[in-house]
PDB file of C-alpha atoms in Angstrom:
ATOM      1  CA  MET N   1     142.159  47.079 132.902  1.00 94.00           C
ATOM      2  CA  THR N   2     138.436  46.857 132.350  1.00 96.00           C
ATOM      3  CA  LEU N   3     135.986  45.828 135.054  1.00 96.00           C
ATOM      4  CA  ASN N   4     135.793  42.423 133.402  1.00 95.00           C
ATOM      5  CA  ASP N   5     139.595  42.035 133.549  1.00 96.00           C
ATOM      6  CA  ILE N   6     139.593  42.936 137.245  1.00 96.00           C
ATOM      7  CA  LEU N   7     136.814  40.439 137.999  1.00 96.00           C
ATOM      8  CA  VAL N   8     138.467  37.631 136.026  1.00 95.00           C
ATOM      9  CA  ASN N   9     141.805  38.203 137.796  1.00 95.00           C
ATOM     10  CA  ALA N  10     140.073  38.259 141.185  1.00 94.00           C
ATOM     11  CA  LEU N  11     138.214  35.013 140.454  1.00 94.00           C
ATOM     12  CA  GLN N  12     141.458  33.363 139.356  1.00 94.00           C
ATOM     13  CA  GLN N  13     143.151  34.359 142.620  1.00 92.00           C
ATOM     14  CA  LEU N  14     140.135  33.079 144.559  1.00 89.00           C
ATOM     15  CA  ASP N  15     140.395  29.715 142.696  1.00 88.00           C
ATOM     16  CA  ARG N  16     136.793  29.987 141.556  1.00 88.00           C
ATOM     17  CA  GLY N  17     137.300  29.745 137.818  1.00 84.00           C
ATOM     18  CA  HIS N  18     136.541  32.510 135.387  1.00 82.00           C
ATOM     19  CA  ASP N  19     134.125  31.032 132.875  1.00 89.00           C
ATOM     20  CA  THR N  20     131.041  32.992 131.866  1.00 90.00           C
ATOM     21  CA  MET N  21     128.686  31.244 134.294  1.00 92.00           C
ATOM     22  CA  THR N  22     130.995  31.740 137.282  1.00 91.00           C
ATOM     23  CA  LEU N  23     131.572  35.358 136.305  1.00 92.00           C
ATOM     24  CA  ASP N  24     127.808  35.967 136.155  1.00 92.00           C
ATOM     25  CA  ILE N  25     127.315  34.427 139.615  1.00 92.00           C
ATOM     26  CA  TRP N  26     129.968  36.615 141.263  1.00 94.00           C
ATOM     27  CA  ARG N  27     129.672  39.781 139.153  1.00 95.00           C
ATOM     28  CA  ASP N  28     127.394  41.861 141.438  1.00 96.00           C
ATOM     29  CA  LYS N  29     129.158  41.138 144.711  1.00 94.00           C
ATOM     30  CA  LEU N  30     132.689  41.532 143.365  1.00 96.00           C
ATOM     31  CA  THR N  31     131.748  44.674 141.435  1.00 97.00           C
ATOM     32  CA  ARG N  32     130.637  46.269 144.723  1.00 96.00           C
ATOM     33  CA  PHE N  33     134.039  45.427 146.194  1.00 96.00           C
ATOM     34  CA  VAL N  34     135.823  46.850 143.131  1.00 97.00           C
ATOM     35  CA  ASN N  35     133.859  50.107 143.421  1.00 97.00           C
ATOM     36  CA  ASP N  36     134.624  50.343 147.155  1.00 96.00           C
ATOM     37  CA  GLY N  37     138.325  49.995 146.344  1.00 96.00           C
ATOM     38  CA  LEU N  38     138.011  52.526 143.532  1.00 96.00           C
ATOM     39  CA  PHE N  39     136.569  55.161 145.871  1.00 94.00           C
ATOM     40  CA  ASP N  40     139.209  54.419 148.507  1.00 95.00           C
ATOM     41  CA  LEU N  41     141.983  54.886 145.932  1.00 94.00           C
ATOM     42  CA  ALA N  42     140.387  58.110 144.662  1.00 92.00           C
ATOM     43  CA  ALA N  43     140.167  59.456 148.222  1.00 90.00           C
ATOM     44  CA  ALA N  44     143.871  58.738 148.729  1.00 90.00           C
ATOM     45  CA  LEU N  45     145.018  60.069 145.339  1.00 89.00           C
ATOM     46  CA  LYS N  46     142.697  63.106 145.216  1.00 88.00           C
ATOM     47  CA  PRO N  47     142.751  63.399 141.422  1.00 88.00           C
ATOM     48  CA  SER N  48     142.099  66.773 139.845  1.00 89.00           C
ATOM     49  CA  ILE N  49     141.146  67.909 136.363  1.00 91.00           C
ATOM     50  CA  THR N  50     141.574  71.305 134.720  1.00 94.00           C
ATOM     51  CA  ASP N  51     138.993  72.405 132.154  1.00 95.00           C
ATOM     52  CA  ARG N  52     138.779  75.578 130.090  1.00 95.00           C
ATOM     53  CA  VAL N  53     135.363  77.256 130.402  1.00 95.00           C
ATOM     54  CA  LEU N  54     133.775  80.481 129.205  1.00 94.00           C
ATOM     55  CA  VAL N  55     132.845  83.166 131.746  1.00 92.00           C
ATOM     56  CA  GLU N  56     129.760  85.245 131.036  1.00 90.00           C
ATOM     57  CA  ASP N  57     128.568  88.067 133.292  1.00 88.00           C
ATOM     58  CA  GLY N  58     131.156  87.147 135.925  1.00 88.00           C
ATOM     59  CA  HIS N  59     130.129  83.511 136.325  1.00 89.00           C
ATOM     60  CA  PHE N  60     130.230  80.124 134.678  1.00 91.00           C
ATOM     61  CA  ASP N  61     128.046  77.060 134.994  1.00 91.00           C
ATOM     62  CA  LEU N  62     129.435  73.912 136.541  1.00 90.00           C
ATOM     63  CA  ASP N  63     127.591  71.942 133.854  1.00 90.00           C
ATOM     64  CA  ASP N  64     130.241  73.263 131.433  1.00 91.00           C
ATOM     65  CA  LEU N  65     132.881  71.081 133.116  1.00 92.00           C
ATOM     66  CA  SER N  66     133.796  67.812 131.414  1.00 91.00           C
ATOM     67  CA  HIS N  67     133.107  65.694 134.545  1.00 89.00           C
ATOM     68  CA  ARG N  68     130.771  65.884 137.490  1.00 88.00           C
ATOM     69  CA  TYR N  69     132.555  67.845 140.181  1.00 86.00           C
ATOM     70  CA  MET N  70     133.132  67.180 143.842  1.00 86.00           C
ATOM     71  CA  LYS N  71     134.964  70.387 144.702  1.00 88.00           C
ATOM     72  CA  VAL N  72     136.301  73.372 142.759  1.00 91.00           C
ATOM     73  CA  LEU N  73     139.898  74.035 143.797  1.00 91.00           C
ATOM     74  CA  ARG N  74     141.192  76.899 141.651  1.00 92.00           C
ATOM     75  CA  VAL N  75     140.164  79.310 138.918  1.00 93.00           C
ATOM     76  CA  GLU N  76     142.735  81.198 136.845  1.00 93.00           C
ATOM     77  CA  ASP N  77     142.747  82.996 133.535  1.00 90.00           C
ATOM     78  CA  GLU N  78     144.975  82.396 130.522  1.00 89.00           C
ATOM     79  CA  GLU N  79     147.592  84.837 131.865  1.00 89.00           C
ATOM     80  CA  GLY N  80     147.856  82.999 135.189  1.00 89.00           C
ATOM     81  CA  ARG N  81     145.825  85.402 137.350  1.00 89.00           C
ATOM     82  CA  ILE N  82     144.008  83.524 140.096  1.00 91.00           C
ATOM     83  CA  TYR N  83     140.429  84.518 140.862  1.00 91.00           C
ATOM     84  CA  GLY N  84     138.504  84.225 144.092  1.00 90.00           C
ATOM     85  CA  PHE N  85     135.188  82.480 143.636  1.00 90.00           C
ATOM     86  CA  ARG N  86     132.070  81.380 145.404  1.00 88.00           C
ATOM     87  CA  TYR N  87     129.152  79.177 144.612  1.00 82.00           C
ATOM     88  CA  GLY N  88     126.573  81.469 143.101  1.00 71.00           C
ATOM     89  CA  ARG N  89     122.890  81.866 143.558  1.00 68.00           C
ATOM     90  CA  GLY N  90     121.430  78.470 142.948  1.00 65.00           C
ATOM     91  CA  LEU N  91     123.378  75.289 142.537  1.00 70.00           C
ATOM     92  CA  GLY N  92     125.600  74.697 139.575  1.00 82.00           C
ATOM     93  CA  ARG N  93     127.093  78.171 139.223  1.00 88.00           C
ATOM     94  CA  ILE N  94     130.409  79.718 140.230  1.00 89.00           C
ATOM     95  CA  GLU N  95     130.688  83.498 140.595  1.00 89.00           C
ATOM     96  CA  LEU N  96     134.141  84.982 140.137  1.00 90.00           C
ATOM     97  CA  ARG N  97     135.526  87.886 142.094  1.00 87.00           C
ATOM     98  CA  SER N  98     137.190  90.445 139.866  1.00 83.00           C
ATOM     99  CA  LYS N  99     137.791  94.215 139.867  1.00 80.00           C
ATOM    100  CA  THR N 100     136.877  94.367 136.198  1.00 80.00           C
ATOM    101  CA  PRO N 101     133.742  92.733 134.794  1.00 79.00           C
ATOM    102  CA  LEU N 102     134.433  89.354 133.242  1.00 86.00           C
ATOM    103  CA  ASN N 103     132.463  88.571 130.138  1.00 88.00           C
ATOM    104  CA  GLY N 104     133.442  86.411 127.178  1.00 89.00           C
ATOM    105  CA  VAL N 105     136.714  85.390 128.867  1.00 91.00           C
ATOM    106  CA  TYR N 106     138.013  81.844 129.176  1.00 93.00           C
ATOM    107  CA  VAL N 107     139.318  80.602 132.513  1.00 94.00           C
ATOM    108  CA  TYR N 108     140.939  77.371 133.639  1.00 96.00           C
ATOM    109  CA  VAL N 109     139.015  75.615 136.387  1.00 94.00           C
ATOM    110  CA  THR N 110     140.826  72.996 138.461  1.00 93.00           C
ATOM    111  CA  TYR N 111     138.496  70.699 140.361  1.00 92.00           C
ATOM    112  CA  ARG N 112     138.144  67.285 141.937  1.00 91.00           C
ATOM    113  CA  PRO N 113     135.934  65.090 139.790  1.00 91.00           C
ATOM    114  CA  VAL N 114     133.453  62.527 141.027  1.00 90.00           C
ATOM    115  CA  ILE N 115     134.857  59.105 140.195  1.00 89.00           C
ATOM    116  CA  ASN N 116     132.182  57.075 138.428  1.00 90.00           C
ATOM    117  CA  ASP N 117     131.184  53.557 139.493  1.00 93.00           C
ATOM    118  CA  LEU N 118     132.225  50.712 137.247  1.00 96.00           C
ATOM    119  CA  ARG N 119     129.086  48.992 135.956  1.00 95.00           C
ATOM    120  CA  SER N 120     129.623  47.695 132.453  1.00 95.00           C
ATOM    121  CA  PRO N 121     132.203  44.948 131.811  1.00 95.00           C
ATOM    122  CA  THR N 122     134.084  47.345 129.509  1.00 96.00           C
ATOM    123  CA  ASP N 123     134.259  50.242 132.011  1.00 96.00           C
ATOM    124  CA  VAL N 124     137.799  51.333 132.873  1.00 96.00           C
ATOM    125  CA  PRO N 125     138.626  52.958 136.249  1.00 95.00           C
ATOM    126  CA  GLU N 126     139.243  56.715 135.996  1.00 90.00           C
ATOM    127  CA  LEU N 127     142.537  56.398 137.856  1.00 91.00           C
ATOM    128  CA  PRO N 128     146.111  55.930 136.646  1.00 91.00           C
ATOM    129  CA  GLU N 129     146.597  52.489 135.112  1.00 94.00           C
ATOM    130  CA  VAL N 130     149.277  51.610 137.646  1.00 93.00           C
ATOM    131  CA  MET N 131     146.509  51.520 140.302  1.00 94.00           C
ATOM    132  CA  HIS N 132     144.245  49.062 138.487  1.00 96.00           C
ATOM    133  CA  PRO N 133     145.949  45.871 139.801  1.00 96.00           C
ATOM    134  CA  LEU N 134     145.379  47.158 143.334  1.00 96.00           C
ATOM    135  CA  LEU N 135     141.651  46.783 142.715  1.00 97.00           C
ATOM    136  CA  VAL N 136     142.193  43.051 142.175  1.00 96.00           C
ATOM    137  CA  SER N 137     144.021  42.734 145.519  1.00 95.00           C
ATOM    138  CA  TYR N 138     141.330  44.746 147.292  1.00 96.00           C
ATOM    139  CA  THR N 139     138.527  42.659 145.779  1.00 95.00           C
ATOM    140  CA  VAL N 140     140.191  39.355 146.667  1.00 93.00           C
ATOM    141  CA  GLY N 141     140.890  40.554 150.211  1.00 93.00           C
ATOM    142  CA  ARG N 142     137.329  41.739 150.741  1.00 92.00           C
ATOM    143  CA  GLU N 143     135.846  38.505 149.384  1.00 92.00           C
ATOM    144  CA  ARG N 144     138.058  36.391 151.610  1.00 89.00           C
ATOM    145  CA  MET N 145     137.182  38.541 154.623  1.00 88.00           C
ATOM    146  CA  SER N 146     133.466  38.110 153.957  1.00 82.00           C
ATOM    147  CA  GLY N 147     133.591  34.309 153.763  1.00 69.00           C
ATOM    148  CA  GLU N 148     133.807  31.536 156.313  1.00 66.00           C
ATOM    149  CA  VAL N 149     135.661  32.201 159.536  1.00 60.00           C
ATOM    150  CA  GLY N 150     138.415  29.734 158.583  1.00 59.00           C
ATOM    151  CA  LEU N 151     139.082  31.574 155.314  1.00 59.00           C
ATOM    152  CA  GLN N 152     138.967  35.115 156.680  1.00 60.00           C
ATOM    153  CA  ARG N 153     142.657  35.095 157.585  1.00 67.00           C
ATOM    154  CA  GLY N 154     143.396  34.751 153.874  1.00 73.00           C
ATOM    155  CA  GLY N 155     142.054  38.253 153.238  1.00 79.00           C
ATOM    156  CA  GLY N 156     144.643  39.973 155.423  1.00 83.00           C
ATOM    157  CA  PRO N 157     147.643  39.525 153.101  1.00 88.00           C
ATOM    158  CA  HIS N 158     145.678  40.766 150.088  1.00 89.00           C
ATOM    159  CA  LEU N 159     144.444  43.851 151.927  1.00 90.00           C
ATOM    160  CA  ALA N 160     147.952  44.507 153.286  1.00 91.00           C
ATOM    161  CA  LEU N 161     149.338  44.273 149.739  1.00 92.00           C
ATOM    162  CA  TYR N 162     146.619  46.672 148.596  1.00 93.00           C
ATOM    163  CA  GLU N 163     147.420  49.211 151.351  1.00 93.00           C
ATOM    164  CA  GLN N 164     151.163  48.993 150.709  1.00 94.00           C
ATOM    165  CA  GLY N 165     150.690  49.456 146.968  1.00 93.00           C
ATOM    166  CA  LYS N 166     148.264  52.334 147.503  1.00 93.00           C
ATOM    167  CA  ASN N 167     150.628  54.182 149.838  1.00 90.00           C
ATOM    168  CA  THR N 168     153.616  53.677 147.527  1.00 91.00           C
ATOM    169  CA  ILE N 169     151.798  54.851 144.407  1.00 90.00           C
ATOM    170  CA  VAL N 170     150.186  57.843 146.114  1.00 87.00           C
ATOM    171  CA  ARG N 171     153.603  58.979 147.408  1.00 85.00           C
ATOM    172  CA  GLN N 172     155.035  58.673 143.885  1.00 86.00           C
ATOM    173  CA  LEU N 173     152.155  60.412 142.107  1.00 82.00           C
ATOM    174  CA  CYS N 174     151.483  63.068 144.761  1.00 72.00           C
ATOM    175  CA  PRO N 175     154.729  64.532 146.040  1.00 62.00           C
ATOM    176  CA  GLU N 176     154.599  66.222 149.410  1.00 56.00           C
ATOM    177  CA  GLU N 177     151.403  68.237 149.569  1.00 55.00           C
ATOM    178  CA  ARG N 178     151.632  71.829 150.703  1.00 47.00           C
ATOM    179  CA  PHE N 179     148.547  73.453 152.106  1.00 50.00           C
ATOM    180  CA  HIS N 180     147.662  77.076 151.513  1.00 51.00           C
ATOM    181  CA  ILE N 181     144.476  79.005 150.999  1.00 56.00           C
ATOM    182  CA  GLU N 182     143.887  80.019 147.400  1.00 60.00           C
ATOM    183  CA  ASN N 183     140.286  81.135 147.496  1.00 60.00           C
ATOM    184  CA  LYS N 184     139.999  83.998 149.996  1.00 54.00           C
ATOM    185  CA  TRP N 185     136.565  85.188 149.016  1.00 53.00           C
TER     186      TRP N 185
END
């Protein structure tokens, strides 16, 4: 779903119409709610990306990653060896710990990306598609909660549906997490 699809569905559920003029009136406020829901879903799902980057002189630049990063989780080479790492001198650099000098070698970097705000009507959330309808429920719930006192009760069911859907999907997509320390440097 695009941002526009999410907004149109939310306006339909709010019985406010979804013509161009109505959409323009509500776009800013509802987009803020959509982005709040997007960040909440990302915090629950904890998505990760693995990129292949080139190591030179024992380090690589974080600018070489395909997305902005929130946290580097793991670095391993093409043979599956895991490397300790630390943030190098200056921001934007990761130094690898290795007994042999690493130069001209590719490694796989697993990291948590920063989820981008939705701004343009054609923007699509960077989360699994199964989570997109939850953004509609969240947006409707938030809008109802921010309205008149008599209408605020109407937000509860939408937010409960959102929470239930979020918990179900996260359990399906993220089987039981096991915690262990990978980077011992």
